[in-house]
mmCIF file of C-alpha atoms in Angstrom:
data_model
loop_
_atom_site.group_PDB
_atom_site.id
_atom_site.type_symbol
_atom_site.label_atom_id
_atom_site.label_comp_id
_atom_site.label_asym_id
_atom_site.label_seq_id
_atom_site.Cartn_x
_atom_site.Cartn_y
_atom_site.Cartn_z
ATOM 1 C CA UNK X 1 -48.094 -70.602 50.371
ATOM 2 C CA UNK X 2 -51.570 -70.889 49.360
ATOM 3 C CA UNK X 3 -54.500 -71.264 51.916
ATOM 4 C CA UNK X 4 -58.306 -71.887 51.601
ATOM 5 C CA UNK X 5 -60.280 -70.627 54.111
ATOM 6 C CA UNK X 6 -64.075 -71.520 54.550
ATOM 7 C CA UNK X 7 -66.865 -69.603 56.729
ATOM 8 C CA UNK X 8 -70.753 -69.142 57.497
ATOM 9 C CA UNK X 9 -71.433 -72.638 58.609
ATOM 10 C CA UNK X 10 -73.922 -73.174 61.672
ATOM 11 C CA UNK X 11 -77.108 -74.814 62.742
ATOM 12 C CA UNK X 12 -80.417 -74.181 61.178
ATOM 13 C CA UNK X 13 -83.731 -75.741 61.453
ATOM 14 C CA UNK X 14 -85.238 -77.322 58.182
ATOM 15 C CA UNK X 15 -86.014 -74.797 55.738
ATOM 16 C CA UNK X 16 -83.528 -72.418 56.957
ATOM 17 C CA UNK X 17 -80.572 -70.581 54.741
ATOM 18 C CA UNK X 18 -76.821 -70.157 55.074
ATOM 19 C CA UNK X 19 -74.227 -68.605 53.156
ATOM 20 C CA UNK X 20 -71.295 -70.119 52.870
ATOM 21 C CA UNK X 21 -68.148 -68.082 52.059
ATOM 22 C CA UNK X 22 -64.348 -69.030 51.075
ATOM 23 C CA UNK X 23 -61.283 -67.008 50.329
ATOM 24 C CA UNK X 24 -58.118 -68.285 48.877
ATOM 25 C CA UNK X 25 -54.923 -66.501 50.435
ATOM 26 C CA UNK X 26 -51.699 -66.042 48.588
ATOM 27 C CA UNK X 27 -49.902 -64.610 45.621
ATOM 28 C CA UNK X 28 -48.751 -65.777 42.474
ATOM 29 C CA UNK X 29 -51.655 -68.003 41.024
ATOM 30 C CA UNK X 30 -54.398 -67.441 38.913
ATOM 31 C CA UNK X 31 -57.755 -69.053 39.779
ATOM 32 C CA UNK X 32 -59.445 -71.457 37.675
ATOM 33 C CA UNK X 33 -62.732 -73.105 38.664
ATOM 34 C CA UNK X 34 -63.801 -73.405 42.123
ATOM 35 C CA UNK X 35 -66.088 -76.295 43.940
ATOM 36 C CA UNK X 36 -67.996 -77.149 46.988
ATOM 37 C CA UNK X 37 -68.292 -80.488 48.377
ATOM 38 C CA UNK X 38 -70.026 -81.871 51.454
ATOM 39 C CA UNK X 39 -69.202 -84.857 53.433
ATOM 40 C CA UNK X 40 -71.850 -85.991 55.515
ATOM 41 C CA UNK X 41 -71.734 -88.464 58.934
ATOM 42 C CA UNK X 42 -69.639 -91.574 57.798
ATOM 43 C CA UNK X 43 -69.847 -90.686 54.141
ATOM 44 C CA UNK X 44 -67.515 -89.698 51.381
ATOM 45 C CA UNK X 45 -66.771 -86.418 50.478
ATOM 46 C CA UNK X 46 -69.305 -85.186 47.180
ATOM 47 C CA UNK X 47 -68.870 -82.184 44.904
ATOM 48 C CA UNK X 48 -72.080 -79.966 45.350
ATOM 49 C CA UNK X 49 -71.378 -77.255 43.489
ATOM 50 C CA UNK X 50 -68.824 -75.879 40.984
ATOM 51 C CA UNK X 51 -68.257 -72.586 39.170
ATOM 52 C CA UNK X 52 -65.784 -72.272 36.210
ATOM 53 C CA UNK X 53 -63.794 -69.049 35.404
ATOM 54 C CA UNK X 54 -66.268 -67.890 32.956
ATOM 55 C CA UNK X 55 -68.921 -68.340 35.546
ATOM 56 C CA UNK X 56 -70.733 -71.547 33.998
ATOM 57 C CA UNK X 57 -72.005 -73.538 37.017
ATOM 58 C CA UNK X 58 -73.145 -77.196 37.600
ATOM 59 C CA UNK X 59 -75.107 -78.841 40.821
ATOM 60 C CA UNK X 60 -75.518 -82.096 42.087
ATOM 61 C CA UNK X 61 -79.335 -83.153 41.403
ATOM 62 C CA UNK X 62 -80.044 -82.815 45.443
ATOM 63 C CA UNK X 63 -79.233 -79.455 45.826
ATOM 64 C CA UNK X 64 -80.636 -78.126 42.186
ATOM 65 C CA UNK X 65 -83.006 -75.085 43.111
ATOM 66 C CA UNK X 66 -81.938 -74.521 46.403
ATOM 67 C CA UNK X 67 -77.921 -73.845 46.378
ATOM 68 C CA UNK X 68 -76.427 -71.093 44.339
ATOM 69 C CA UNK X 69 -72.673 -70.938 43.909
ATOM 70 C CA UNK X 70 -70.935 -67.415 42.938
ATOM 71 C CA UNK X 71 -67.675 -65.923 42.678
ATOM 72 C CA UNK X 72 -66.109 -62.382 43.237
ATOM 73 C CA UNK X 73 -62.741 -62.752 41.405
ATOM 74 C CA UNK X 74 -61.542 -59.431 42.691
ATOM 75 C CA UNK X 75 -61.901 -60.508 46.271
ATOM 76 C CA UNK X 76 -60.734 -64.296 45.328
ATOM 77 C CA UNK X 77 -63.720 -65.411 46.973
ATOM 78 C CA UNK X 78 -66.522 -68.447 46.274
ATOM 79 C CA UNK X 79 -69.716 -68.513 47.818
ATOM 80 C CA UNK X 80 -72.790 -71.063 48.352
ATOM 81 C CA UNK X 81 -76.122 -69.702 49.535
ATOM 82 C CA UNK X 82 -77.966 -72.560 50.388
ATOM 83 C CA UNK X 83 -81.707 -72.269 50.849
ATOM 84 C CA UNK X 84 -84.468 -74.370 52.155
ATOM 85 C CA UNK X 85 -82.108 -76.646 53.905
ATOM 86 C CA UNK X 86 -82.716 -80.093 54.511
ATOM 87 C CA UNK X 87 -81.550 -82.681 57.251
ATOM 88 C CA UNK X 88 -79.843 -84.416 54.547
ATOM 89 C CA UNK X 89 -77.672 -81.002 53.825
ATOM 90 C CA UNK X 90 -75.888 -81.924 57.183
ATOM 91 C CA UNK X 91 -72.087 -82.023 56.759
ATOM 92 C CA UNK X 92 -68.872 -80.519 56.428
ATOM 93 C CA UNK X 93 -68.677 -78.353 53.538
ATOM 94 C CA UNK X 94 -65.267 -78.031 52.002
ATOM 95 C CA UNK X 95 -64.118 -75.264 49.453
ATOM 96 C CA UNK X 96 -61.868 -76.314 46.716
ATOM 97 C CA UNK X 97 -59.965 -74.205 44.686
ATOM 98 C CA UNK X 98 -58.548 -75.021 41.288
ATOM 99 C CA UNK X 99 -55.489 -72.604 40.255
ATOM 100 C CA UNK X 100 -52.514 -72.056 37.799
ATOM 101 C CA UNK X 101 -49.129 -71.574 39.797
ATOM 102 C CA UNK X 102 -47.167 -68.881 37.993
ATOM 103 C CA UNK X 103 -44.002 -69.624 39.622
ATOM 104 C CA UNK X 104 -43.990 -73.189 38.666
ATOM 105 C CA UNK X 105 -46.184 -73.250 35.567
ATOM 106 C CA UNK X 106 -48.554 -75.956 36.923
ATOM 107 C CA UNK X 107 -52.097 -76.499 38.073
ATOM 108 C CA UNK X 108 -52.650 -77.256 41.466
ATOM 109 C CA UNK X 109 -55.741 -77.618 43.856
ATOM 110 C CA UNK X 110 -56.002 -76.668 47.121
ATOM 111 C CA UNK X 111 -58.498 -77.652 50.181
ATOM 112 C CA UNK X 112 -59.812 -75.830 52.902
ATOM 113 C CA UNK X 113 -60.397 -77.198 56.460
ATOM 114 C CA UNK X 114 -64.264 -77.194 56.147
ATOM 115 C CA UNK X 115 -67.098 -75.548 57.652
ATOM 116 C CA UNK X 116 -69.930 -77.443 59.620
ATOM 117 C CA UNK X 117 -73.253 -77.318 58.527
ATOM 118 C CA UNK X 118 -75.985 -78.691 60.836
ATOM 119 C CA UNK X 119 -79.738 -78.708 59.618
ATOM 120 C CA UNK X 120 -82.053 -79.968 62.321
ATOM 121 C CA UNK X 121 -85.763 -81.365 61.604
#
């Protein structure tokens, strides 16, 4: 059984910062790449940042220079440092973890339940 759990959301003012955390719990897997997605009010779920197994990162254009994704493989963690937050960053942030399942020899991905970020003007 694999669980993905996000934390660190909250309410901040424009220009503020938040650090989101995501932990993967379970056994018999090897984590590959990990991503953060954002779903705004009445919007779809869009990827904002991704980090590969090698530590290579990509960002959605609107967050470049403000958000930083990082990982700690010893702890099965991925983080999203969000600075200079804007009201348009408001939404539910989800962690997606792609992994190799050792027992079944297949790739799977798992989602967390999300953490809410609200940026007030």
